Amino acid sequence: MSTTTVTVVGLGYVGLPLVQEAVRAGLQVRGLDMSDRVVDGLNGGRSHVDDLSDDDVAQILAGGFRATTDPAVIETSDVVVICVPTPLSADGGPDLGAVEAACRTVAAHARPGLLTVLESTTYPGTTDEVVKPILETSGLRVGEELMLAFSPERIDPGNPTYGMKNTPKVVGGTDEASRDAAVAFYSAFVDTVVPARGTREAETAKLLENTYRHINIALVNEMARFCHELDIDLWDVIRCARTKPFGFQAFYPGPGVGGHCIPIDPNYLSYQVKATLGYPFRFVELAQEINVGMPAYVVRRVQDLLNDSSRALRGAKVLLVGVTYKADIADQRESPATPVATQFLAQGADLTYHDAKVSGWTVDGTPVTQAEDVYAAAAEADVTVLLQPHKEYDLGRLAESAKVLFDTRGAVDHPGVARL
């Protein structure tokens, strides 16, 4: 596969790590994206995602990579990998607009022997029922002239241990030849490739992974509420429970769930179950109810802390620290900081924020004032709410500086700090 020519459609958090490893493996790689800004930036050596630095982009450019907005690159490709976003639509299902557009583009430029792989997360059946018919508008048949597979992305932005190369890759094909071709393709640059029985199994595997996390996070989020009322330190409970070497995996409460997977992916499965079978996926719906309610719970806890000091929330100075969805990255997708801020603003709080990764932040169209110095701002605020403990923060100093510190991540070991 050393001479394989690959076009990656969608050059974001999923597409770019794939590009990087494929280039390292000696494949000829091109990137196709609709955004002139993204394409021009990459060709100019500038990264727009956390997991690749400008130096990384320079290396893939030196390896022959080029980004383009011209879909004609597909015509000379052996493999096309679709890595476009699938956000939730208004009815709670996946918005497949970007996937469908990408497939129409591939169909318009497909040639016999082309392998197309969908990596975008979606509901079971999408590859067979949506992607395949669109590709066949080319006049070429999947299973005859074309090959088609699904391989769920497993990118965890900011993870220092697991990346594209050492995270096992699940692959399901529409037929045996498609599966084998996709396994051979990924085996060129991924250490372990796991064949699935078919595309539906591969699609559902990704949804199971994130539904598992979603439900277990909801479990500890609900426990956080009643443990607070019962005067039980849930963080210590988890510390003790995780010493069991079997049968337990630690999950932690927080101000809500964020990112490109957990708040969204389980809803794809819930949507498909209800639309196809006519009954709800009750675990997912309950988990969603609990996790979506956490921002409001954070605000109520802050309100209680202010009441203890005979202060009202309206007019109180509230500082939010860390507004990304995850610590030590700049990604704000589905960050729980946004609904937390929305709740505070609705209650009339005087809101400011500090984030070592975010230089400007707007909530519901309203710019939020950025504090220049987090420790000085904490000293002035009536309450400081720690949402993400970026490594740039000295948490002990933050606790000493703040009048009141509410830690939603269990990150601060300091007497007097209120924790979720």
Coordinates of C-alpha atoms in Angstrom, one line a residue:
M1 CA 0.0 0.0 0.0
S2 CA 3.0 2.3 -0.1
T3 CA 1.9 3.9 -3.4
T4 CA -1.7 4.3 -2.3
T5 CA -3.2 7.7 -3.0
V6 CA -5.6 9.0 -0.3
T7 CA -7.9 11.9 -0.2
V8 CA -9.2 12.9 3.3
V9 CA -12.5 14.8 3.1
G10 CA -12.8 17.1 6.1
L11 CA -9.6 18.4 7.7
G12 CA -10.6 18.9 11.4
Y13 CA -9.9 17.1 14.6
V14 CA -10.6 13.7 13.0
G15 CA -9.2 14.2 9.5
L16 CA -5.9 15.8 10.3
P17 CA -4.5 13.1 12.7
L18 CA -5.4 10.5 10.0
V19 CA -3.5 12.6 7.4
Q20 CA -0.5 12.8 9.7
E21 CA -0.2 9.1 10.3
A22 CA -0.9 8.2 6.6
V23 CA 1.9 10.6 5.5
R24 CA 4.3 9.1 8.0
A25 CA 3.5 5.7 6.5
G26 CA 4.6 6.9 3.1
L27 CA 1.1 7.2 1.5
Q28 CA 0.4 10.0 -0.9
V29 CA -2.2 12.1 0.9
R30 CA -4.3 15.1 -0.1
G31 CA -6.9 16.9 2.0
L32 CA -10.2 18.2 0.7
D33 CA -12.1 20.8 2.7
M34 CA -14.8 23.4 1.9
S35 CA -13.1 26.1 3.9
D36 CA -10.6 28.4 2.2
R37 CA -9.4 29.5 5.6
V38 CA -8.6 25.9 6.6
V39 CA -7.0 25.0 3.3
D40 CA -4.9 28.1 3.1
G41 CA -3.8 27.8 6.7
L42 CA -2.6 24.2 6.3
N43 CA -0.8 24.9 3.1
G44 CA 0.8 27.8 4.8
G45 CA 2.0 25.6 7.7
R46 CA -0.6 26.7 10.3
S47 CA -2.6 24.2 12.4
H48 CA -6.1 24.9 13.6
V49 CA -6.5 21.8 15.9
D50 CA -5.0 21.0 19.3
D51 CA -3.4 17.7 18.4
L52 CA -1.2 19.0 15.6
S53 CA 1.3 21.8 16.0
D54 CA 2.6 24.1 13.3
D55 CA 5.7 22.0 13.2
D56 CA 3.6 18.9 12.7
V57 CA 1.9 20.6 9.7
A58 CA 5.3 21.5 8.3
Q59 CA 6.3 17.8 8.5
I60 CA 3.2 16.6 6.7
L61 CA 3.7 19.2 4.0
A62 CA 7.3 18.0 3.6
G63 CA 5.9 14.5 3.2
G64 CA 3.9 15.6 0.2
F65 CA 0.6 16.6 1.7
R66 CA -1.4 19.4 0.2
A67 CA -4.9 20.6 1.0
T68 CA -7.4 21.8 -1.6
T69 CA -10.9 22.9 -2.2
D70 CA -10.9 21.2 -5.6
P71 CA -12.8 17.8 -5.6
A72 CA -11.0 16.8 -8.8
V73 CA -8.3 15.2 -6.5
I74 CA -10.7 12.3 -6.0
E75 CA -10.3 11.3 -9.6
T76 CA -6.8 10.1 -9.0
S77 CA -7.4 8.6 -5.5
D78 CA -7.4 5.0 -4.5
V79 CA -9.0 5.7 -1.2
V80 CA -11.3 8.5 0.0
V81 CA -11.9 8.9 3.7
I82 CA -14.9 11.0 4.8
C83 CA -14.3 12.8 8.1
V84 CA -17.0 15.5 8.1
P85 CA -19.1 16.6 11.1
T86 CA -22.5 15.1 12.0
P87 CA -24.1 17.4 14.5
L88 CA -27.6 16.9 16.0
S89 CA -30.5 18.1 14.0
A90 CA -33.6 19.9 15.5
D91 CA -35.4 16.5 15.9
G92 CA -32.6 15.0 17.8
G93 CA -31.2 12.8 15.0
P94 CA -27.9 13.3 13.2
D95 CA -27.7 16.0 10.6
L96 CA -26.2 14.1 7.6
G97 CA -26.1 17.2 5.4
A98 CA -22.3 17.3 5.3
V99 CA -22.0 13.5 4.8
E100 CA -24.5 13.5 2.0
A101 CA -22.7 16.5 0.3
A102 CA -19.3 14.7 0.6
C103 CA -20.8 11.5 -0.9
R104 CA -22.3 13.4 -3.8
T105 CA -18.8 14.9 -4.4
V106 CA -17.2 11.5 -4.3
A107 CA -19.8 10.1 -6.7
A108 CA -19.2 12.9 -9.2
H109 CA -15.5 12.0 -9.4
A110 CA -15.5 8.3 -8.6
R111 CA -13.6 5.7 -10.8
P112 CA -13.7 1.9 -10.7
G113 CA -11.7 0.4 -7.8
L114 CA -12.2 3.3 -5.5
L115 CA -12.5 2.5 -1.8
T116 CA -14.6 5.0 0.2
V117 CA -14.6 4.9 4.0
L118 CA -17.0 6.9 6.2
E119 CA -15.5 7.8 9.6
S120 CA -18.2 10.4 10.6
T121 CA -20.2 9.1 13.6
T122 CA -23.9 8.4 12.8
Y123 CA -26.7 6.0 13.4
P124 CA -26.6 2.3 12.4
G125 CA -27.5 1.8 8.8
T126 CA -26.2 5.1 7.4
T127 CA -23.4 3.5 5.3
D128 CA -25.7 1.1 3.6
E129 CA -28.9 3.2 3.4
V130 CA -27.5 6.7 2.8
V131 CA -23.9 6.6 1.6
K132 CA -24.2 3.6 -0.8
P133 CA -27.1 4.9 -2.9
I134 CA -25.5 8.3 -3.3
L135 CA -22.2 6.7 -4.4
E136 CA -24.1 4.6 -6.9
T137 CA -25.4 7.7 -8.6
S138 CA -22.0 7.6 -10.3
G139 CA -23.2 4.7 -12.4
L140 CA -20.8 2.4 -10.6
R141 CA -22.0 -0.3 -8.2
V142 CA -20.8 -0.9 -4.7
G143 CA -19.6 -4.5 -4.4
E144 CA -18.7 -4.5 -8.1
E145 CA -16.8 -1.4 -9.3
L146 CA -16.7 0.4 -5.9
M147 CA -15.8 -0.6 -2.4
L148 CA -17.4 0.9 0.8
A149 CA -16.6 0.7 4.5
F150 CA -17.3 2.3 7.8
S151 CA -14.6 2.9 10.4
P152 CA -15.6 4.9 13.5
E153 CA -13.2 7.7 14.5
R154 CA -11.8 7.3 18.0
I155 CA -9.8 10.6 18.3
D156 CA -9.5 11.9 21.8
P157 CA -8.3 15.5 21.5
G158 CA -5.4 16.3 23.8
N159 CA -4.8 12.7 24.9
P160 CA -1.0 12.3 25.3
T161 CA -1.1 8.5 25.4
Y162 CA -3.4 7.4 22.6
G163 CA -3.5 8.8 19.1
M164 CA -4.4 7.6 15.6
K165 CA -1.6 5.0 15.4
N166 CA -1.9 3.1 18.7
T167 CA -5.7 3.3 19.1
P168 CA -7.2 0.1 17.6
K169 CA -9.3 0.8 14.5
V170 CA -12.7 -0.9 14.0
V171 CA -13.6 -1.5 10.3
G172 CA -16.8 -2.8 8.8
G173 CA -17.3 -3.3 5.1
T174 CA -20.5 -3.6 3.0
D175 CA -19.0 -6.8 1.6
E176 CA -15.9 -9.0 2.2
A177 CA -13.8 -7.3 -0.5
S178 CA -14.6 -3.8 0.9
R179 CA -13.8 -5.0 4.5
D180 CA -10.5 -6.5 3.4
A181 CA -9.5 -3.4 1.4
A182 CA -10.2 -1.1 4.3
V183 CA -8.4 -3.4 6.8
A184 CA -5.3 -3.4 4.4
F185 CA -5.5 0.4 4.1
Y186 CA -5.6 1.2 7.8
S187 CA -3.0 -1.5 8.6
A188 CA -0.5 0.6 6.8
F189 CA -0.5 3.2 9.6
V190 CA -2.5 1.8 12.6
D191 CA -1.0 -0.8 14.9
T192 CA -4.2 -2.8 15.4
V193 CA -7.2 -3.1 13.0
V194 CA -10.3 -4.9 14.2
P195 CA -12.6 -6.2 11.5
A196 CA -16.3 -6.0 12.3
R197 CA -19.0 -8.3 10.9
G198 CA -20.4 -5.4 8.8
T199 CA -21.0 -1.7 8.7
R200 CA -23.9 -1.7 11.1
E201 CA -21.8 -3.4 13.8
A202 CA -19.0 -0.9 13.3
E203 CA -21.4 2.0 13.4
T204 CA -23.0 0.7 16.6
A205 CA -19.7 -0.1 18.3
K206 CA -18.9 3.6 18.3
L207 CA -22.3 4.5 19.7
L208 CA -21.9 1.8 22.4
E209 CA -18.5 3.2 23.5
N210 CA -19.8 6.7 24.0
T211 CA -23.2 5.7 25.4
Y212 CA -21.3 3.7 28.1
R213 CA -19.4 6.8 29.1
H214 CA -22.5 9.0 28.9
I215 CA -24.5 6.8 31.2
N216 CA -21.7 6.3 33.8
I217 CA -21.0 10.0 33.9
A218 CA -24.7 10.5 34.5
L219 CA -24.5 8.0 37.4
V220 CA -21.8 9.9 39.2
N221 CA -23.4 13.2 38.4
E222 CA -26.6 12.1 40.2
M223 CA -24.5 10.6 43.0
A224 CA -22.8 14.0 43.4
R225 CA -26.1 15.6 44.2
F226 CA -27.3 13.3 46.9
C227 CA -23.8 12.8 48.3
H228 CA -23.7 16.5 48.9
E229 CA -27.0 16.4 50.7
L230 CA -25.9 13.4 52.8
D231 CA -22.5 15.1 53.6
I232 CA -20.6 12.4 51.8
D233 CA -17.4 13.2 50.0
L234 CA -18.0 11.6 46.6
W235 CA -14.5 12.3 45.4
D236 CA -13.2 10.2 48.3
V237 CA -15.7 7.5 47.6
I238 CA -14.5 7.2 44.0
R239 CA -10.8 7.3 45.2
C240 CA -11.6 4.3 47.4
A241 CA -13.7 2.4 44.9
R242 CA -11.1 2.6 42.2
T243 CA -8.7 0.6 44.3
K244 CA -10.7 -2.5 43.3
P245 CA -8.6 -4.2 40.6
F246 CA -11.6 -5.7 38.8
G247 CA -15.2 -4.9 38.0
F248 CA -14.9 -1.1 38.4
Q249 CA -13.9 1.8 36.2
A250 CA -13.8 5.3 37.7
F251 CA -15.9 8.0 36.3
Y252 CA -16.1 11.5 37.7
P253 CA -18.9 14.1 38.1
G254 CA -18.6 17.6 36.5
P255 CA -20.6 20.6 35.4
G256 CA -22.0 18.8 32.3
V257 CA -20.7 16.8 29.4
G258 CA -19.0 18.3 26.4
G259 CA -17.0 17.6 23.3
H260 CA -17.7 16.1 19.9
C261 CA -18.9 12.7 21.1
I262 CA -20.5 12.2 24.5
P263 CA -23.2 14.9 24.4
I264 CA -24.1 13.9 20.8
D265 CA -23.4 10.3 19.8
P266 CA -25.8 8.4 22.3
N267 CA -28.6 10.5 20.9
Y268 CA -28.0 9.0 17.4
L269 CA -28.7 5.5 18.8
S270 CA -31.7 6.7 20.9
Y271 CA -33.1 8.4 17.8
Q272 CA -32.7 5.3 15.6
V273 CA -34.3 3.0 18.2
K274 CA -37.3 5.3 18.6
A275 CA -37.7 6.0 14.9
T276 CA -37.3 2.3 13.8
L277 CA -38.7 0.3 16.8
G278 CA -41.1 2.9 18.3
Y279 CA -39.9 2.8 21.9
P280 CA -37.3 4.9 23.8
F281 CA -33.8 4.0 24.7
R282 CA -34.5 4.8 28.4
F283 CA -30.9 4.6 29.7
V284 CA -29.8 7.3 27.2
E285 CA -32.8 9.5 27.8
L286 CA -32.3 9.4 31.5
A287 CA -28.6 10.0 31.2
Q288 CA -29.3 13.0 29.0
E289 CA -31.7 14.4 31.4
I290 CA -29.2 14.2 34.3
N291 CA -26.2 15.5 32.4
V292 CA -28.1 18.4 30.8
G293 CA -29.3 19.4 34.2
M294 CA -25.8 19.8 35.7
P295 CA -25.1 23.4 34.6
A296 CA -28.3 24.4 36.5
Y297 CA -27.1 22.4 39.5
V298 CA -23.8 24.2 39.4
V299 CA -25.5 27.6 39.5
R300 CA -27.8 26.5 42.4
R301 CA -24.7 25.4 44.4
V302 CA -23.1 28.8 43.7
Q303 CA -26.3 30.5 44.8
D304 CA -26.2 28.5 48.1
L305 CA -22.6 29.5 48.7
L306 CA -23.5 33.2 48.2
N307 CA -26.5 32.8 50.5
D308 CA -24.1 31.6 53.2
S309 CA -22.4 34.9 52.9
S310 CA -25.7 36.8 52.8
R311 CA -25.2 37.7 49.2
A312 CA -27.7 37.4 46.3
L313 CA -26.6 35.9 43.0
R314 CA -28.0 38.9 41.1
G315 CA -25.2 41.5 40.9
A316 CA -22.6 39.1 42.4
K317 CA -19.2 38.9 40.7
V318 CA -18.8 35.4 39.4
L319 CA -15.5 34.3 37.7
L320 CA -15.5 31.2 35.5
V321 CA -12.1 29.5 35.2
G322 CA -11.6 27.3 32.1
V323 CA -14.3 27.3 29.5
T324 CA -13.2 24.6 27.1
Y325 CA -14.9 21.2 27.2
K326 CA -11.8 19.5 28.4
A327 CA -8.7 20.4 30.3
D328 CA -5.5 21.4 28.5
I329 CA -7.1 21.9 25.0
A330 CA -8.6 24.9 23.3
D331 CA -11.7 23.0 21.9
Q332 CA -14.9 24.5 23.0
R333 CA -17.3 22.2 21.2
E334 CA -20.4 21.5 23.3
S335 CA -18.6 22.9 26.4
P336 CA -20.7 22.8 29.5
A337 CA -19.3 26.3 30.3
T338 CA -21.7 27.8 27.8
P339 CA -25.0 26.6 29.5
V340 CA -23.4 27.4 32.9
A341 CA -22.7 31.0 31.7
T342 CA -26.2 31.2 30.2
Q343 CA -27.7 30.3 33.6
F344 CA -25.5 32.9 35.4
L345 CA -26.4 35.6 33.0
A346 CA -30.1 34.9 33.2
Q347 CA -29.8 35.2 37.0
G348 CA -28.2 38.6 36.7
A349 CA -24.7 37.7 37.8
D350 CA -21.8 40.0 36.9
L351 CA -19.9 37.4 34.9
T352 CA -16.2 37.3 33.8
Y353 CA -14.0 34.4 32.7
H354 CA -10.4 33.4 32.4
D355 CA -9.1 30.6 30.2
A356 CA -5.4 30.1 29.3
K357 CA -6.6 28.6 26.0
V358 CA -9.4 31.0 24.9
S359 CA -8.7 34.6 24.1
G360 CA -12.3 35.6 23.4
W361 CA -15.6 34.1 24.5
T362 CA -19.2 34.8 23.4
V363 CA -22.3 33.3 25.0
D364 CA -25.6 33.5 23.2
G365 CA -24.3 36.4 21.3
T366 CA -23.0 38.3 24.4
P367 CA -19.3 38.8 24.8
V368 CA -18.1 37.8 28.2
T369 CA -15.5 40.0 29.9
Q370 CA -12.1 38.3 30.0
A371 CA -10.0 38.7 33.2
E372 CA -6.3 39.5 32.5
D373 CA -5.0 37.9 35.7
V374 CA -6.8 34.9 37.0
Y375 CA -5.6 35.2 40.6
A376 CA -6.3 38.9 40.8
A377 CA -9.7 38.3 39.3
A378 CA -10.4 35.5 41.8
A379 CA -9.5 37.9 44.7
E380 CA -12.1 40.4 43.4
A381 CA -14.9 37.9 42.6
D382 CA -17.5 36.9 45.1
V383 CA -17.3 33.4 43.8
T384 CA -14.8 31.7 41.5
V385 CA -16.0 28.6 39.7
L386 CA -13.4 26.2 38.4
L387 CA -14.7 24.4 35.3
Q388 CA -11.5 23.2 33.7
P389 CA -8.2 22.9 35.7
H390 CA -5.8 23.6 32.8
K391 CA -2.2 22.8 33.8
E392 CA -1.3 26.5 33.5
Y393 CA -3.2 27.2 36.7
D394 CA -1.6 27.0 40.1
L395 CA -4.7 25.6 41.8
G396 CA -3.3 26.1 45.3
R397 CA -2.7 29.7 44.5
L398 CA -6.1 30.0 43.0
A399 CA -7.7 28.6 46.2
E400 CA -5.7 31.0 48.3
S401 CA -6.6 34.0 46.1
A402 CA -10.4 33.3 45.8
K403 CA -12.9 34.6 48.3
V404 CA -14.9 31.5 47.6
L405 CA -13.8 28.7 45.2
F406 CA -16.3 26.2 43.9
D407 CA -14.4 23.3 42.3
T408 CA -16.6 21.3 39.8
R409 CA -13.8 18.9 38.9
G410 CA -12.5 17.7 42.3
A411 CA -9.1 19.1 41.3
V412 CA -8.3 21.3 44.3
D413 CA -7.0 19.7 47.5
H414 CA -7.3 22.7 49.8
P415 CA -9.3 23.3 53.0
G416 CA -12.3 25.5 52.6
V417 CA -12.8 24.8 48.9
A418 CA -16.4 23.8 48.0
R419 CA -16.5 20.8 45.6
L420 CA -19.3 19.5 43.4

